Amino acid sequence: MVENMDEDYEKMRNTDKVLKLEEEISKNIDELTSANRRLRKKIFDLYTIFEISRHLNSVLDTDSLLDGILLTIIGQMGVSGCAIFTVDKDGKALTIAKSRGLTLSKVKTSHIPLDSRLFQATDEKRSTAYNIIELEKKFPECKKEIELLKSIDCSLVIPMTLKNKIRGLLVVTERMAHTPFFEDDKDFLAILANQLSVAIENARLFESEKEAYYQLAKAQRQLVETEKLAALGQLSARVAHEVNNPLGIMKNYLEIISQNAGSFGKLDNYVGILREEVNRIAAIVRQLLDFYHPRSVEKSEVNLSNVIDELIVLVSVQMESNQIELKKNYPPDMPCVWASSEQLKQVFLNLIMNSRDFMPDGGEIIITGREENGSVVLDFADSGTGIEEKELSKVFDPFYTTKKDGTGTGLGLSVCYGIVQNHGGSISVKNRPEGGAQFTVSLPVYHAR
Ligand SMILES: Nc1ncnc2c1ncn2[C@@H]1O[C@H](COP(=O)(O)OP(=O)(O)OP(=O)(O)O)[C@@H](O)[C@H]1O
Ligand SMILES: [Mg+2]
């Protein structure tokens, strides 16, 4: 009997042991499963970061770069929205550069000053994720900034730091499932913000290098152009001078012949034709001289709005008969320039007449004026044929013309060029994307002492 009891007891103890063991094993399995899940998530996060880094290094266009990041965050974190703030042009504040899934209409102020206390207290070495509620408690003095972030339902704030400087801000909303962010998530976002700040800096450097290269190429092209026109001008002026003297002599003798031709029938007629042709040559020579060295004329303080207004009145009937609409797009009080209003009228008239000539079926001429970097800039844009791209650099050359019927001397624009240069300004041409040509005249603003 006693023996049986002992056996039963032993069995119970074993069952108990087995149960405990089972419980422990199950607990271990649970822990391992959740560790495995975390590990798998971490591997996925790391893989995502790896893929993003690869992508970031190959994308230099900031806009698509930011958009790609935002979409990745939404997918990976299960948040409803996120935004990236970057440093504005003045380098003084952060503004929203790109956002996804946020209602920005609620935003009252859209910028956060870079010297905000909010950033002074964040980690300077690396990007770190902060909870908005913690930040709010910690920095009551940053009420405005926090309010902005809260107005876009921000939950986590990750200042993007590079070389001890704030380069931007990454913000994410709550998760759609309302589950909290774990440390792993915060680490993921912090790494992403770090990568992002490097990529943004790369894109910025690339953009500024591209701009510098573009400016350099433009300056070089302009220099070549100016040199070419100066050389052409010099040559033209010399030829004009040489032609001018014999022309004067021819004119004098023509007068003498004409005075004595009365008794020789048709001769008078011939002399008339000769005189006309000589006058035509004289006009061309005058234009050539104007191109290189416009006559020194009286200059005064000139209001460009008035000059163009007067010109428009002068040509309006002609334009109407050619079915051309002249559109004024300049303020009445453009700054004054120091100029000969007659010569400027000649420039603008040449430009308007050219537009008319290259708009056979009518169209519009839009004259736009504005002040830009100490100059008055005028655009004469038309809706005509435009100019072949490869011919653009030739239009200011003397004698360059595409008028087939021999009606053009090809000197109109050379004269414009000479006059504008003589006024310390510049003239350039380009085709409009919507069709037609656009000439831009820029003249230095005159500041009366
Ligand atoms: N608004 C324009 N649209 C299209 N092409 C233009 C325009 N303005 C100028 N051009 C081109 O530039 C060339 C040179 O113009 P420029 O005024 O110097 O001479 P032109 O008009 O041909 O001759 P002229 O001025 O003696 O009548 C023109 O023949 C034309 O090819
Ligand atoms: Mg012309």
Short mmCIF file of C-alpha atoms and ligand atoms in Angstrom, two decimals:
data_model
loop_
_atom_site.label_atom_id
_atom_site.label_comp_id
_atom_site.label_asym_id
_atom_site.label_seq_id
_atom_site.Cartn_x
_atom_site.Cartn_y
_atom_site.Cartn_z
CA MET A 1 0.00 0.00 0.00
CA VAL A 2 2.72 2.39 1.12
CA GLU A 3 4.69 1.36 -1.90
CA ASN A 4 1.77 2.28 -4.18
CA MET A 5 1.42 5.70 -2.59
CA ASP A 6 5.07 6.39 -3.14
CA GLU A 7 4.70 5.47 -6.78
CA ASP A 8 1.68 7.77 -7.19
CA TYR A 9 3.49 10.62 -5.53
CA GLU A 10 6.47 10.10 -7.77
CA LYS A 11 4.20 10.17 -10.84
CA MET A 12 2.59 13.41 -9.69
CA ARG A 13 5.92 15.03 -9.16
CA ASN A 14 7.00 13.98 -12.63
CA THR A 15 3.79 15.31 -14.20
CA ASP A 16 4.30 18.59 -12.35
CA LYS A 17 7.88 18.73 -13.60
CA VAL A 18 6.77 18.02 -17.14
CA LEU A 19 4.13 20.74 -16.91
CA LYS A 20 6.63 23.25 -15.60
CA LEU A 21 9.09 22.23 -18.28
CA GLU A 22 6.42 22.57 -20.90
CA GLU A 23 5.53 26.02 -19.60
CA GLU A 24 9.15 27.09 -19.69
CA ILE A 25 9.65 25.74 -23.18
CA SER A 26 6.55 27.51 -24.40
CA LYS A 27 7.76 30.76 -22.79
CA ASN A 28 11.13 30.32 -24.44
CA ILE A 29 9.48 29.65 -27.78
CA ASP A 30 7.40 32.83 -27.35
CA GLU A 31 10.47 34.86 -26.55
CA LEU A 32 12.39 33.34 -29.43
CA THR A 33 9.49 33.98 -31.80
CA SER A 34 9.22 37.61 -30.78
CA ALA A 35 13.02 38.00 -30.90
CA ASN A 36 12.91 36.39 -34.31
CA ARG A 37 10.17 38.78 -35.40
CA ARG A 38 12.15 41.76 -34.13
CA LEU A 39 15.24 40.46 -35.84
CA ARG A 40 13.40 39.99 -39.10
CA LYS A 41 11.98 43.52 -38.84
CA LYS A 42 15.46 44.85 -38.12
CA ILE A 43 16.87 43.02 -41.14
CA PHE A 44 14.03 44.46 -43.22
CA ASP A 45 14.75 47.95 -41.85
CA LEU A 46 18.44 47.59 -42.58
CA TYR A 47 17.70 46.29 -46.05
CA THR A 48 15.41 49.27 -46.65
CA ILE A 49 18.09 51.65 -45.43
CA PHE A 50 20.63 49.95 -47.68
CA GLU A 51 18.30 50.24 -50.68
CA ILE A 52 17.51 53.87 -49.86
CA SER A 53 21.19 54.76 -49.52
CA ARG A 54 21.86 53.17 -52.88
CA HIS A 55 18.99 55.15 -54.36
CA LEU A 56 19.97 58.39 -52.59
CA ASN A 57 23.43 58.33 -54.09
CA SER A 58 22.09 58.02 -57.58
CA VAL A 59 19.30 60.64 -57.37
CA LEU A 60 20.52 64.22 -57.62
CA ASP A 61 17.19 65.82 -58.29
CA THR A 62 16.05 66.98 -54.83
CA ASP A 63 12.35 66.85 -55.50
CA SER A 64 12.10 63.21 -56.56
CA LEU A 65 14.60 62.30 -53.86
CA LEU A 66 12.43 63.75 -51.09
CA ASP A 67 9.29 62.23 -52.53
CA GLY A 68 10.86 58.75 -52.66
CA ILE A 69 11.91 59.02 -49.01
CA LEU A 70 8.47 60.11 -47.86
CA LEU A 71 6.78 57.21 -49.62
CA THR A 72 9.25 54.76 -48.09
CA ILE A 73 8.59 56.12 -44.59
CA ILE A 74 4.83 55.86 -45.02
CA GLY A 75 5.13 52.28 -46.24
CA GLN A 76 7.71 51.15 -43.69
CA MET A 77 6.35 52.89 -40.58
CA GLY A 78 2.64 52.59 -41.34
CA VAL A 79 2.16 56.31 -40.62
CA SER A 80 -0.52 58.40 -42.30
CA GLY A 81 1.74 61.26 -43.26
CA CYS A 82 5.20 62.77 -43.07
CA ALA A 83 7.08 65.87 -44.17
CA ILE A 84 10.58 67.08 -44.81
CA PHE A 85 11.61 70.61 -43.90
CA THR A 86 14.74 72.03 -45.52
CA VAL A 87 16.74 75.22 -45.01
CA ASP A 88 15.26 78.13 -47.00
CA LYS A 89 17.18 80.33 -49.49
CA ASP A 90 18.26 82.85 -46.84
CA GLY A 91 19.63 80.06 -44.66
CA LYS A 92 17.71 81.38 -41.66
CA ALA A 93 14.72 79.06 -41.31
CA LEU A 94 13.34 75.64 -42.12
CA THR A 95 10.32 75.42 -44.40
CA ILE A 96 8.30 72.47 -45.64
CA ALA A 97 9.99 71.24 -48.82
CA LYS A 98 7.85 68.18 -49.39
CA SER A 99 5.02 66.43 -47.61
CA ARG A 100 2.77 63.42 -48.07
CA GLY A 101 -0.58 62.71 -46.44
CA LEU A 102 -0.75 65.99 -44.49
CA THR A 103 -3.39 68.71 -44.60
CA LEU A 104 -1.16 71.73 -44.94
CA SER A 105 -4.10 74.14 -45.00
CA LYS A 106 -4.09 73.98 -41.22
CA VAL A 107 -0.54 75.34 -41.05
CA LYS A 108 -0.50 78.94 -39.86
CA THR A 109 3.20 79.73 -39.86
CA SER A 110 5.21 77.66 -42.27
CA HIS A 111 8.73 78.20 -41.03
CA ILE A 112 10.86 77.35 -38.01
CA PRO A 113 13.82 79.67 -37.34
CA LEU A 114 17.13 77.81 -37.40
CA ASP A 115 18.22 79.48 -34.16
CA SER A 116 15.18 78.06 -32.34
CA ARG A 117 15.89 76.65 -28.87
CA LEU A 118 14.35 73.45 -30.19
CA PHE A 119 17.50 72.74 -32.19
CA GLN A 120 20.02 74.06 -29.72
CA ALA A 121 19.06 71.30 -27.35
CA THR A 122 19.08 68.48 -29.89
CA ASP A 123 21.99 66.16 -30.58
CA GLU A 124 24.54 68.06 -32.66
CA LYS A 125 26.48 65.05 -33.84
CA ARG A 126 23.80 62.85 -35.31
CA SER A 127 20.12 62.85 -36.19
CA THR A 128 17.96 61.59 -33.34
CA ALA A 129 14.20 61.01 -33.13
CA TYR A 130 12.28 62.98 -30.48
CA ASN A 131 8.71 62.59 -29.31
CA ILE A 132 6.68 65.79 -29.82
CA ILE A 133 5.02 65.45 -26.39
CA GLU A 134 8.44 65.23 -24.71
CA LEU A 135 9.68 68.23 -26.68
CA GLU A 136 6.60 70.22 -25.73
CA LYS A 137 7.17 69.54 -22.04
CA LYS A 138 10.89 70.24 -22.28
CA PHE A 139 10.74 73.46 -24.27
CA PRO A 140 7.69 75.51 -23.30
CA GLU A 141 9.43 78.56 -24.80
CA CYS A 142 9.22 76.97 -28.29
CA LYS A 143 5.44 77.14 -28.31
CA LYS A 144 5.19 78.57 -31.85
CA GLU A 145 7.39 75.89 -33.39
CA ILE A 146 5.64 73.08 -31.51
CA GLU A 147 2.26 74.49 -32.53
CA LEU A 148 3.32 74.38 -36.19
CA LEU A 149 4.44 70.78 -35.83
CA LYS A 150 1.27 69.82 -34.01
CA SER A 151 -0.87 71.49 -36.66
CA ILE A 152 0.43 68.89 -39.11
CA ASP A 153 -0.27 66.10 -36.56
CA CYS A 154 3.41 65.48 -36.01
CA SER A 155 4.25 62.67 -33.58
CA LEU A 156 8.00 62.23 -34.01
CA VAL A 157 10.50 64.97 -34.86
CA ILE A 158 13.90 64.07 -36.27
CA PRO A 159 16.27 67.02 -36.81
CA MET A 160 18.58 66.19 -39.74
CA THR A 161 22.12 66.96 -38.65
CA LEU A 162 25.29 67.01 -40.70
CA LYS A 163 28.70 68.34 -39.65
CA ASN A 164 27.13 69.81 -36.49
CA LYS A 165 24.61 71.81 -38.47
CA ILE A 166 20.86 71.41 -38.84
CA ARG A 167 20.14 70.65 -42.52
CA GLY A 168 16.46 69.92 -42.20
CA LEU A 169 13.74 68.26 -40.23
CA LEU A 170 11.92 65.01 -40.77
CA VAL A 171 8.51 64.73 -39.12
CA VAL A 172 6.10 61.80 -39.04
CA THR A 173 2.52 61.52 -37.81
CA GLU A 174 1.13 58.80 -35.57
CA ARG A 175 0.89 55.27 -36.94
CA MET A 176 -2.41 54.46 -38.61
CA ALA A 177 -2.83 51.50 -36.21
CA HIS A 178 -2.21 53.90 -33.23
CA THR A 179 0.54 51.59 -31.93
CA PRO A 180 3.51 53.30 -30.27
CA PHE A 181 6.90 53.80 -31.92
CA PHE A 182 9.59 51.42 -30.57
CA GLU A 183 13.24 52.27 -30.12
CA ASP A 184 13.96 50.30 -33.32
CA ASP A 185 11.58 52.55 -35.27
CA LYS A 186 13.20 55.65 -33.87
CA ASP A 187 16.63 54.29 -34.79
CA PHE A 188 15.40 53.54 -38.28
CA LEU A 189 14.10 57.07 -38.76
CA ALA A 190 17.27 58.58 -37.28
CA ILE A 191 19.47 56.62 -39.70
CA LEU A 192 17.21 57.66 -42.55
CA ALA A 193 17.41 61.31 -41.50
CA ASN A 194 21.20 61.05 -41.41
CA GLN A 195 21.31 59.59 -44.91
CA LEU A 196 18.85 62.19 -46.07
CA SER A 197 20.91 65.11 -44.81
CA VAL A 198 23.94 63.78 -46.72
CA ALA A 199 21.85 63.29 -49.86
CA ILE A 200 20.29 66.76 -49.61
CA GLU A 201 23.73 68.29 -49.19
CA ASN A 202 24.96 66.34 -52.24
CA ALA A 203 22.00 67.45 -54.31
CA ARG A 204 22.52 71.05 -53.17
CA LEU A 205 26.21 70.95 -54.11
CA PHE A 206 25.33 69.38 -57.43
CA GLU A 207 22.72 72.08 -58.13
CA SER A 208 25.07 74.92 -57.23
CA GLU A 209 27.86 73.36 -59.31
CA LYS A 210 25.48 72.99 -62.23
CA GLU A 211 24.42 76.64 -61.83
CA ALA A 212 28.05 77.81 -61.62
CA TYR A 213 28.90 75.81 -64.73
CA TYR A 214 25.88 77.24 -66.55
CA GLN A 215 26.82 80.81 -65.56
CA LEU A 216 30.41 80.24 -66.66
CA ALA A 217 29.36 78.81 -70.03
CA LYS A 218 26.94 81.72 -70.47
CA ALA A 219 29.63 84.29 -69.61
CA GLN A 220 32.02 82.61 -72.04
CA ARG A 221 29.44 82.61 -74.81
CA GLN A 222 28.71 86.28 -74.16
CA LEU A 223 32.40 87.13 -74.21
CA VAL A 224 32.90 85.39 -77.54
CA GLU A 225 29.82 87.14 -78.87
CA THR A 226 30.96 90.57 -77.66
CA GLU A 227 34.45 90.02 -79.08
CA LYS A 228 33.04 88.90 -82.40
CA LEU A 229 30.72 91.90 -82.65
CA ALA A 230 33.48 94.29 -81.57
CA ALA A 231 35.76 92.92 -84.30
CA LEU A 232 32.97 93.04 -86.86
CA GLY A 233 32.10 96.57 -85.76
CA GLN A 234 35.69 97.70 -86.10
CA LEU A 235 35.95 96.26 -89.58
CA SER A 236 32.60 97.70 -90.64
CA ALA A 237 33.51 101.11 -89.30
CA ARG A 238 36.78 101.10 -91.26
CA VAL A 239 35.04 100.08 -94.47
CA ALA A 240 32.35 102.69 -93.83
CA HIS A 241 34.96 105.39 -93.34
CA GLU A 242 36.75 104.42 -96.53
CA VAL A 243 33.48 104.40 -98.47
CA ASN A 244 32.26 107.63 -96.92
CA ASN A 245 34.90 109.88 -98.49
CA PRO A 246 34.49 108.81 -102.16
CA LEU A 247 30.75 108.86 -101.52
CA GLY A 248 30.93 112.50 -100.52
CA ILE A 249 32.90 113.29 -103.70
CA MET A 250 30.39 111.34 -105.84
CA LYS A 251 27.52 113.30 -104.30
CA ASN A 252 29.19 116.61 -105.11
CA TYR A 253 29.84 115.65 -108.74
CA LEU A 254 26.29 114.38 -109.09
CA GLU A 255 25.08 117.82 -108.07
CA ILE A 256 27.29 119.44 -110.69
CA ILE A 257 26.09 116.99 -113.39
CA SER A 258 22.50 117.52 -112.37
CA GLN A 259 22.86 121.30 -112.68
CA ASN A 260 24.15 120.89 -116.24
CA ALA A 261 21.99 117.98 -117.39
CA GLY A 262 18.89 119.97 -118.20
CA SER A 263 19.64 120.10 -121.95
CA PHE A 264 20.48 116.37 -122.31
CA GLY A 265 17.00 114.81 -122.22
CA LYS A 266 16.96 111.56 -120.21
CA LEU A 267 20.21 112.35 -118.40
CA ASP A 268 18.37 114.23 -115.71
CA ASN A 269 16.36 111.09 -115.06
CA TYR A 270 19.51 108.96 -114.81
CA VAL A 271 21.11 111.41 -112.43
CA GLY A 272 18.02 111.18 -110.26
CA ILE A 273 18.37 107.38 -110.08
CA LEU A 274 22.08 107.72 -109.32
CA ARG A 275 21.37 110.20 -106.54
CA GLU A 276 18.85 107.84 -104.98
CA GLU A 277 21.28 104.93 -105.03
CA VAL A 278 24.12 107.04 -103.64
CA ASN A 279 21.82 108.17 -100.84
CA ARG A 280 20.96 104.52 -100.13
CA ILE A 281 24.67 103.68 -99.83
CA ALA A 282 25.13 106.73 -97.60
CA ALA A 283 22.32 105.51 -95.31
CA ILE A 284 23.91 102.05 -95.05
CA VAL A 285 27.28 103.59 -94.29
CA ARG A 286 25.66 105.76 -91.62
CA GLN A 287 24.09 102.68 -90.02
CA LEU A 288 27.40 100.85 -90.08
CA LEU A 289 29.07 103.74 -88.33
CA ASP A 290 26.20 103.82 -85.84
CA PHE A 291 26.76 100.16 -85.05
CA TYR A 292 30.36 100.59 -84.08
CA HIS A 293 30.24 104.05 -82.68
CA PRO A 294 26.79 105.60 -82.40
CA ARG A 295 26.87 109.35 -82.90
CA SER A 296 27.56 111.06 -79.63
CA VAL A 297 24.20 112.49 -78.76
CA GLU A 298 22.75 114.49 -75.93
CA LYS A 299 21.75 112.21 -73.08
CA SER A 300 19.36 113.05 -70.30
CA GLU A 301 17.29 111.42 -67.58
CA VAL A 302 14.78 109.33 -69.50
CA ASN A 303 11.62 107.66 -68.30
CA LEU A 304 11.42 104.44 -70.32
CA SER A 305 7.69 103.99 -69.76
CA ASN A 306 7.10 107.35 -71.48
CA VAL A 307 9.45 106.50 -74.36
CA ILE A 308 7.64 103.23 -75.11
CA ASP A 309 4.22 104.81 -74.62
CA GLU A 310 5.07 107.47 -77.23
CA LEU A 311 6.39 104.84 -79.60
CA ILE A 312 3.28 102.71 -79.25
CA VAL A 313 1.11 105.67 -80.20
CA LEU A 314 3.31 106.16 -83.26
CA VAL A 315 3.08 102.58 -84.53
CA SER A 316 -0.37 101.59 -83.34
CA VAL A 317 -2.19 102.29 -86.64
CA GLN A 318 0.41 100.34 -88.61
CA MET A 319 0.24 97.43 -86.16
CA GLU A 320 -3.52 97.36 -86.33
CA SER A 321 -3.45 97.14 -90.12
CA ASN A 322 -1.07 94.19 -89.78
CA GLN A 323 -3.42 92.54 -87.26
CA ILE A 324 -0.86 92.82 -84.52
CA GLU A 325 -1.89 93.47 -80.94
CA LEU A 326 0.58 95.45 -78.86
CA LYS A 327 0.39 94.49 -75.19
CA LYS A 328 1.85 96.72 -72.49
CA ASN A 329 3.08 94.93 -69.42
CA TYR A 330 5.20 97.51 -67.59
CA PRO A 331 4.50 99.90 -64.74
CA PRO A 332 4.17 103.61 -65.56
CA ASP A 333 6.91 104.46 -63.10
CA MET A 334 9.85 102.34 -64.23
CA PRO A 335 13.16 103.76 -62.91
CA CYS A 336 14.86 106.34 -65.13
CA VAL A 337 17.93 105.72 -67.29
CA TRP A 338 20.58 108.12 -68.60
CA ALA A 339 20.05 108.04 -72.33
CA SER A 340 19.19 109.59 -75.64
CA SER A 341 15.47 109.02 -75.91
CA GLU A 342 15.69 109.34 -79.71
CA GLN A 343 18.23 106.54 -79.96
CA LEU A 344 16.31 104.33 -77.56
CA LYS A 345 13.20 104.90 -79.65
CA GLN A 346 15.20 103.78 -82.68
CA VAL A 347 16.18 100.57 -80.83
CA PHE A 348 12.64 99.77 -79.72
CA LEU A 349 11.21 100.67 -83.12
CA ASN A 350 13.68 98.30 -84.84
CA LEU A 351 12.62 95.50 -82.49
CA ILE A 352 8.90 96.14 -83.02
CA MET A 353 9.33 96.36 -86.81
CA ASN A 354 11.28 93.12 -86.86
CA SER A 355 8.49 91.42 -84.92
CA ARG A 356 6.00 92.76 -87.46
CA ASP A 357 8.13 91.53 -90.37
CA PHE A 358 8.35 88.03 -88.90
CA MET A 359 4.66 87.79 -88.07
CA PRO A 360 3.14 87.74 -91.58
CA ASP A 361 -0.28 86.61 -90.37
CA GLY A 362 -0.46 88.97 -87.42
CA GLY A 363 -0.16 88.07 -83.75
CA GLU A 364 0.93 89.85 -80.62
CA ILE A 365 3.90 91.79 -79.30
CA ILE A 366 4.20 91.88 -75.53
CA ILE A 367 6.44 94.53 -74.01
CA THR A 368 7.37 93.72 -70.42
CA GLY A 369 9.39 95.96 -68.12
CA ARG A 370 10.85 95.45 -64.67
CA GLU A 371 13.74 96.47 -62.44
CA GLU A 372 16.33 93.77 -61.84
CA ASN A 373 19.71 94.04 -60.09
CA GLY A 374 20.14 97.77 -60.70
CA SER A 375 18.94 97.64 -64.31
CA VAL A 376 15.71 98.29 -66.13
CA VAL A 377 14.99 95.16 -68.13
CA LEU A 378 12.64 95.27 -71.11
CA ASP A 379 11.41 92.19 -72.98
CA PHE A 380 10.00 92.48 -76.49
CA ALA A 381 8.29 89.17 -77.10
CA ASP A 382 6.36 88.25 -80.24
CA SER A 383 4.31 85.32 -81.45
CA GLY A 384 6.04 85.15 -84.83
CA THR A 385 8.24 82.61 -86.56
CA GLY A 386 11.01 82.69 -83.97
CA ILE A 387 14.65 82.23 -84.96
CA GLU A 388 16.42 78.98 -85.80
CA GLU A 389 18.41 77.97 -82.70
CA LYS A 390 21.72 77.76 -84.58
CA GLU A 391 21.16 81.24 -86.06
CA LEU A 392 20.48 82.94 -82.70
CA SER A 393 24.11 84.00 -82.26
CA LYS A 394 24.18 85.67 -85.69
CA VAL A 395 21.25 88.07 -85.55
CA PHE A 396 23.31 91.01 -84.24
CA ASP A 397 25.98 90.56 -86.96
CA PRO A 398 25.94 93.39 -89.50
CA PHE A 399 24.36 92.30 -92.80
CA TYR A 400 22.86 89.14 -91.36
CA THR A 401 19.33 88.93 -92.74
CA THR A 402 16.90 86.18 -93.65
CA LYS A 403 14.63 88.49 -95.57
CA LYS A 404 14.61 86.81 -98.97
CA ASP A 405 13.26 89.61 -101.13
CA GLY A 406 16.22 91.92 -100.57
CA THR A 407 14.15 94.25 -98.42
CA GLY A 408 16.42 93.87 -95.42
CA THR A 409 19.89 95.29 -94.94
CA GLY A 410 20.56 93.15 -91.89
CA LEU A 411 21.74 96.25 -90.07
CA GLY A 412 18.74 96.96 -87.85
CA LEU A 413 19.82 94.79 -84.95
CA SER A 414 23.52 95.74 -85.30
CA VAL A 415 22.47 99.35 -84.82
CA CYS A 416 20.38 98.36 -81.78
CA TYR A 417 23.39 96.53 -80.38
CA GLY A 418 25.68 99.53 -80.92
CA ILE A 419 23.26 101.96 -79.29
CA VAL A 420 22.54 99.76 -76.28
CA GLN A 421 26.28 99.14 -75.75
CA ASN A 422 26.88 102.87 -75.94
CA HIS A 423 24.37 103.28 -73.11
CA GLY A 424 26.23 100.81 -70.91
CA GLY A 425 23.52 98.20 -71.36
CA SER A 426 23.08 94.86 -73.06
CA ILE A 427 20.75 93.24 -75.58
CA SER A 428 20.09 89.53 -76.02
CA VAL A 429 17.72 87.22 -77.83
CA LYS A 430 16.06 83.87 -77.24
CA ASN A 431 13.15 81.90 -78.56
CA ARG A 432 10.00 81.70 -76.47
CA PRO A 433 8.91 78.21 -75.44
CA GLU A 434 5.42 78.99 -76.74
CA GLY A 435 6.84 80.12 -80.12
CA GLY A 436 8.15 83.46 -81.33
CA ALA A 437 11.25 85.49 -80.51
CA GLN A 438 12.06 87.52 -77.42
CA PHE A 439 14.60 90.35 -77.35
CA THR A 440 15.72 91.63 -73.96
CA VAL A 441 17.22 95.07 -73.48
CA SER A 442 18.81 95.89 -70.17
CA LEU A 443 19.89 99.42 -69.23
CA PRO A 444 21.47 100.60 -65.98
CA VAL A 445 19.16 102.54 -63.65
CA TYR A 446 20.13 106.21 -63.36
CA HIS A 447 20.50 107.51 -59.82
CA ALA A 448 20.31 111.29 -59.70
CA ARG A 449 22.83 112.68 -57.24
N1 LIG B 1 11.35 89.22 -84.13
C1 LIG B 1 12.04 88.42 -84.94
N2 LIG B 1 11.55 87.19 -85.27
C2 LIG B 1 12.24 86.37 -86.08
N3 LIG B 1 13.45 86.66 -86.58
C3 LIG B 1 14.00 87.85 -86.29
C4 LIG B 1 13.33 88.78 -85.45
N4 LIG B 1 14.11 89.87 -85.33
C5 LIG B 1 15.21 89.63 -86.05
N5 LIG B 1 15.15 88.44 -86.65
C6 LIG B 1 16.19 87.81 -87.47
O1 LIG B 1 17.37 88.59 -87.40
C7 LIG B 1 17.73 89.05 -88.70
C8 LIG B 1 18.44 90.36 -88.58
O2 LIG B 1 17.56 91.38 -88.18
P1 LIG B 1 17.91 92.89 -88.53
O3 LIG B 1 16.88 93.76 -87.96
O4 LIG B 1 19.33 93.14 -88.14
O5 LIG B 1 17.87 92.89 -90.09
P2 LIG B 1 16.58 92.73 -91.02
O6 LIG B 1 15.35 92.97 -90.25
O7 LIG B 1 16.72 91.45 -91.74
O8 LIG B 1 16.82 93.91 -92.01
P3 LIG B 1 16.34 95.45 -91.81
O9 LIG B 1 16.39 95.71 -90.34
O10 LIG B 1 17.28 96.24 -92.57
O11 LIG B 1 14.95 95.49 -92.34
C9 LIG B 1 16.43 89.04 -89.45
O12 LIG B 1 16.59 88.97 -90.84
C10 LIG B 1 15.79 87.78 -88.93
O13 LIG B 1 16.37 86.64 -89.49
MG MG B 2 15.24 94.70 -88.96
#
